CSV table of C-alpha atoms in Angstrom, one decimal:
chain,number,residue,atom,x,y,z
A,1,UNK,CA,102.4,98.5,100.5
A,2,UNK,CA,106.3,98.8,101.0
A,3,UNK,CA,105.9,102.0,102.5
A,4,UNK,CA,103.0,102.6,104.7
A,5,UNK,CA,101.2,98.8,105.3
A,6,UNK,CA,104.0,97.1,106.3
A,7,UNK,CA,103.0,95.8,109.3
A,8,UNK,CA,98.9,95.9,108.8
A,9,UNK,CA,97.6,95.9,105.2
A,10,UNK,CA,95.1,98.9,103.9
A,11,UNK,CA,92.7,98.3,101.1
A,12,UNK,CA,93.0,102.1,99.6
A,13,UNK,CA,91.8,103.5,96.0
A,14,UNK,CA,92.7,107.4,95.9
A,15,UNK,CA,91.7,109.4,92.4
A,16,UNK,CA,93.2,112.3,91.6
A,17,UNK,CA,92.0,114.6,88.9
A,18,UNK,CA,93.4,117.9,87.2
A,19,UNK,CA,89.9,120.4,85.9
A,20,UNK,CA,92.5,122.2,83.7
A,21,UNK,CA,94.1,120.4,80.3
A,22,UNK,CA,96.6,122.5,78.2
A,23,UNK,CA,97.7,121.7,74.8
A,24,UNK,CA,101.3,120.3,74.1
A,25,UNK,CA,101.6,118.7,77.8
A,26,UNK,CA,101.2,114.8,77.5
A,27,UNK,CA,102.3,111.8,79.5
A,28,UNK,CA,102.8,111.3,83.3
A,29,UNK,CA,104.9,114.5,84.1
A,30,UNK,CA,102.3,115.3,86.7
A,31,UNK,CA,103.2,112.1,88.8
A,32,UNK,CA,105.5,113.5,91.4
A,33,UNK,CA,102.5,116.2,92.0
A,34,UNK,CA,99.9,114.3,92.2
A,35,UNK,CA,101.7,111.9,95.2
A,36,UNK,CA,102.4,115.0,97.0
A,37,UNK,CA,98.7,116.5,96.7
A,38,UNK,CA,97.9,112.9,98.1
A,39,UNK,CA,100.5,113.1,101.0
A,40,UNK,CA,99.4,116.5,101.7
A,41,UNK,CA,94.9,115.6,101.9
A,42,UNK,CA,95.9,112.3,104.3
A,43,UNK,CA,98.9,113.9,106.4
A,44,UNK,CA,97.0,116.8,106.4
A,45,UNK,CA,100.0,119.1,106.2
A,46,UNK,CA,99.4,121.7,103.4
A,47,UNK,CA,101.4,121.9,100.7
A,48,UNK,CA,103.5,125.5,99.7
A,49,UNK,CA,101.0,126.8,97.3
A,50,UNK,CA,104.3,128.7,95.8
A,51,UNK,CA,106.0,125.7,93.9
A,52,UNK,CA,105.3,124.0,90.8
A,53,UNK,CA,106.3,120.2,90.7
A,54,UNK,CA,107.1,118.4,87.4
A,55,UNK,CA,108.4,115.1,87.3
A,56,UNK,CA,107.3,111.7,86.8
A,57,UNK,CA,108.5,108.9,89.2
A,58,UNK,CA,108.7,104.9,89.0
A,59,UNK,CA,107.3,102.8,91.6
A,60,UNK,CA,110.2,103.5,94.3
A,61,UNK,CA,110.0,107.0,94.3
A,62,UNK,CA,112.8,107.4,91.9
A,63,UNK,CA,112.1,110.5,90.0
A,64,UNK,CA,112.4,109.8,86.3
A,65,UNK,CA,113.0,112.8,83.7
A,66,UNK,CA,110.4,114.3,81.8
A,67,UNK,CA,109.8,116.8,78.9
A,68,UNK,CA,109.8,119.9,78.2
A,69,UNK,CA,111.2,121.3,81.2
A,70,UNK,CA,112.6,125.1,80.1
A,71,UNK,CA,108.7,125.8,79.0
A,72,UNK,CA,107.7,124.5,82.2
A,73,UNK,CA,109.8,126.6,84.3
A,74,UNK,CA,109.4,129.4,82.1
A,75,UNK,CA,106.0,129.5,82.1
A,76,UNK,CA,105.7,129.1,85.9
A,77,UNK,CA,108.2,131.8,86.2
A,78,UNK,CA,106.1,133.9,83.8
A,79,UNK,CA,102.9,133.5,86.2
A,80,UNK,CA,104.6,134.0,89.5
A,81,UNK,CA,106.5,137.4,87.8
A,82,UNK,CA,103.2,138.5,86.8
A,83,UNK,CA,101.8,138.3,90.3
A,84,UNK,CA,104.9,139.2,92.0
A,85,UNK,CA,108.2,137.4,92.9
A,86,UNK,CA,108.8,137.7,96.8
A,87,UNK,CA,111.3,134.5,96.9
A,88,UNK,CA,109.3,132.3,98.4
A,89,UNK,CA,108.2,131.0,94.6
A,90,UNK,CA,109.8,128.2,92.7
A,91,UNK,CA,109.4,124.6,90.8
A,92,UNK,CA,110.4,121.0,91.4
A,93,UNK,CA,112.3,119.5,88.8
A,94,UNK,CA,113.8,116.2,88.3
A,95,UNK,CA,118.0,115.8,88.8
A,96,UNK,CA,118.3,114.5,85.6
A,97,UNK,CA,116.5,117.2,83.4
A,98,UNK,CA,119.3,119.9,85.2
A,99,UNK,CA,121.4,119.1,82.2
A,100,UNK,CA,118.5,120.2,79.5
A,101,UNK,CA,118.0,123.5,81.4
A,102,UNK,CA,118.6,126.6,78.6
A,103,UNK,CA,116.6,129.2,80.5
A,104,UNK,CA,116.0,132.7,79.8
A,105,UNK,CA,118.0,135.2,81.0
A,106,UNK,CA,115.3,136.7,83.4
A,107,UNK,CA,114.5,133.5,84.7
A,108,UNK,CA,118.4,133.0,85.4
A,109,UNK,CA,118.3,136.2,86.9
A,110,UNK,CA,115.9,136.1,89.4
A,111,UNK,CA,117.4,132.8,90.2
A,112,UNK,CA,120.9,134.4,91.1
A,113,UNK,CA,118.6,137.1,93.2
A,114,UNK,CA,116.9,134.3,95.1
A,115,UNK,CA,113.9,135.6,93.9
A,116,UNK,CA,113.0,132.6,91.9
A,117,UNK,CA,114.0,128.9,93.3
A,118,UNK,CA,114.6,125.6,91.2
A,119,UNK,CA,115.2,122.3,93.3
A,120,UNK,CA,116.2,119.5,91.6
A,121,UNK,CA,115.4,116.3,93.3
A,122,UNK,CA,116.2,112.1,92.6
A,123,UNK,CA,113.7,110.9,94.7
A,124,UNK,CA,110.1,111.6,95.5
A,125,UNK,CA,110.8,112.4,99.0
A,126,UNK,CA,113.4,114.8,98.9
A,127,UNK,CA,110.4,117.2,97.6
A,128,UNK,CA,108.7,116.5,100.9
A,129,UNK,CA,110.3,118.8,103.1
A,130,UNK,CA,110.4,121.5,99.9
A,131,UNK,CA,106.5,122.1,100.2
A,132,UNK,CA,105.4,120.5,103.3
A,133,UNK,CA,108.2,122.1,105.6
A,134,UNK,CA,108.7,118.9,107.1
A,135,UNK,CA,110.7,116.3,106.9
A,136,UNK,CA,109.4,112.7,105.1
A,137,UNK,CA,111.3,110.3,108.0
A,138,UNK,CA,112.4,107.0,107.9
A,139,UNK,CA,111.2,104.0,109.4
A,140,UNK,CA,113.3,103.2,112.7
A,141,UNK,CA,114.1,99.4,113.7
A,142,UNK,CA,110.4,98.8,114.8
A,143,UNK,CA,109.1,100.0,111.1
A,144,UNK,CA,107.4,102.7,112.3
A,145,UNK,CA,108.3,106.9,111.4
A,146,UNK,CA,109.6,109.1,114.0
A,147,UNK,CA,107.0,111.7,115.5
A,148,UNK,CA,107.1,114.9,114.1
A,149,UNK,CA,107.4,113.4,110.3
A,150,UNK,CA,105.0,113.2,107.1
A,151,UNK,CA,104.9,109.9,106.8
A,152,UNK,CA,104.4,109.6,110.6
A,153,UNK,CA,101.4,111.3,109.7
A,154,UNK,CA,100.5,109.5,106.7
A,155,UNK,CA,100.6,106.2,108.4
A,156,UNK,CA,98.8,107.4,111.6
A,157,UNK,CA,96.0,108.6,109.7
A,158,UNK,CA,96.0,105.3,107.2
A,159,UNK,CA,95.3,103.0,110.8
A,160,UNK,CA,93.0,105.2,111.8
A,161,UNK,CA,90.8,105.1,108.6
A,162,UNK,CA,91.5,101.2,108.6
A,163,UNK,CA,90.0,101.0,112.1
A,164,UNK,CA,86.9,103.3,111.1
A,165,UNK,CA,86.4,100.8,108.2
A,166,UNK,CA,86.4,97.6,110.6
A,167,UNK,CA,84.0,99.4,113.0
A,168,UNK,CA,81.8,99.9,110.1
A,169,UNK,CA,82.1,96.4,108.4
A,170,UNK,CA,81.4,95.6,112.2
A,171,UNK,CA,78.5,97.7,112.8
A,172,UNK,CA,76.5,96.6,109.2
A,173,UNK,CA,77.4,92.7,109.9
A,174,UNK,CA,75.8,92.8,113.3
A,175,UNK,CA,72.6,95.0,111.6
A,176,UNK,CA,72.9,92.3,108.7
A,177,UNK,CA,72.4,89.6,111.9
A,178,UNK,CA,69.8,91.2,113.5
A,179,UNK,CA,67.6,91.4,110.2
A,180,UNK,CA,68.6,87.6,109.3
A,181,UNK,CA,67.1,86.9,113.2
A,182,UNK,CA,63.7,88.2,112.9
């Protein structure tokens, strides 16, 4: 907890499982997704259902390259052309992958016609404010996020679910009493 139990630790175990496999993808590109999905369900600020995000990440939040990153885009591309490019569609991608980038010519094209959008990012956060519309924050002198911010949110919602899990440790030790005394 170098991010969000700082000042109060959290016991937390969050699971995150994808329905769909597909053949060819392997290894942890997913990463970068599956820590916003989690961001998103506890801040409770959807995430733009537009984007694709592909990227894996070490445990700072720097985002680490990954394979296969033309077919990704591409086939992203391919999905949001078939049910309509309106501008607002687009993928994460890692900083360091920009240099692998070969794409197709209609994928370059829709780029240049803002039809089509590729962010490339270093670290985890900066894909915050892509598909949540708001900004991640940054801990001020007291530790704690500004109002108005994701993780404000995230850590708001992390000591309230720590206090609903004292009151119910609470509540089953004192029924746990009252059994023992009878």
């Amino acid at each position: 907890g170098s991010k969000y139990a700082v000042r109060k630790p959290i016991s937390l175990t969050a699971s995150i499982t994808f329905e769909q496999l597909y053949g060819m993808i392997e290894g942890d590109s997913a990463t970068c997704a599956e820590l916003y999905a989690l961001l998103s369900a506890i801040s409770e600020v959807p995430a733009r259902q537009g984007f694709s995000v592909t990227g894996s990440m070490d445990q700072s939040g720097n985002v680490q390259p990954i394979g296969g990153v033309n077919e990704k885009i591409e086939g992203f591309f391919d999905l949001c052309s078939h049910r309509g490019l309106d501008g607002s569609q687009g993928v994460i991608i890692p900083e360091r992958n920009v240099r692998n980038l070969m794409l197709r010519k209609d994928v370059v094209e829709a780029i240049g016609k803002k039809a089509f959008r590729i962010y490339a990012i270093d670290h985890v956060e900066e894909g915050i404010e892509i598909l949540m519309g708001m900004p991640p924050g940054e801990p001020g002198p007291d530790g704690t996020y500004p109002e108005g911010t994701v993780n404000r949110l995230v850590e708001d919602r992390l000591a309230a679910l720590r206090e609903a899990s004292k009151v119910e440790k609470d509540r089953k030790e004192r029924g746990k009493n009252e059994n023992n005394n009878q």
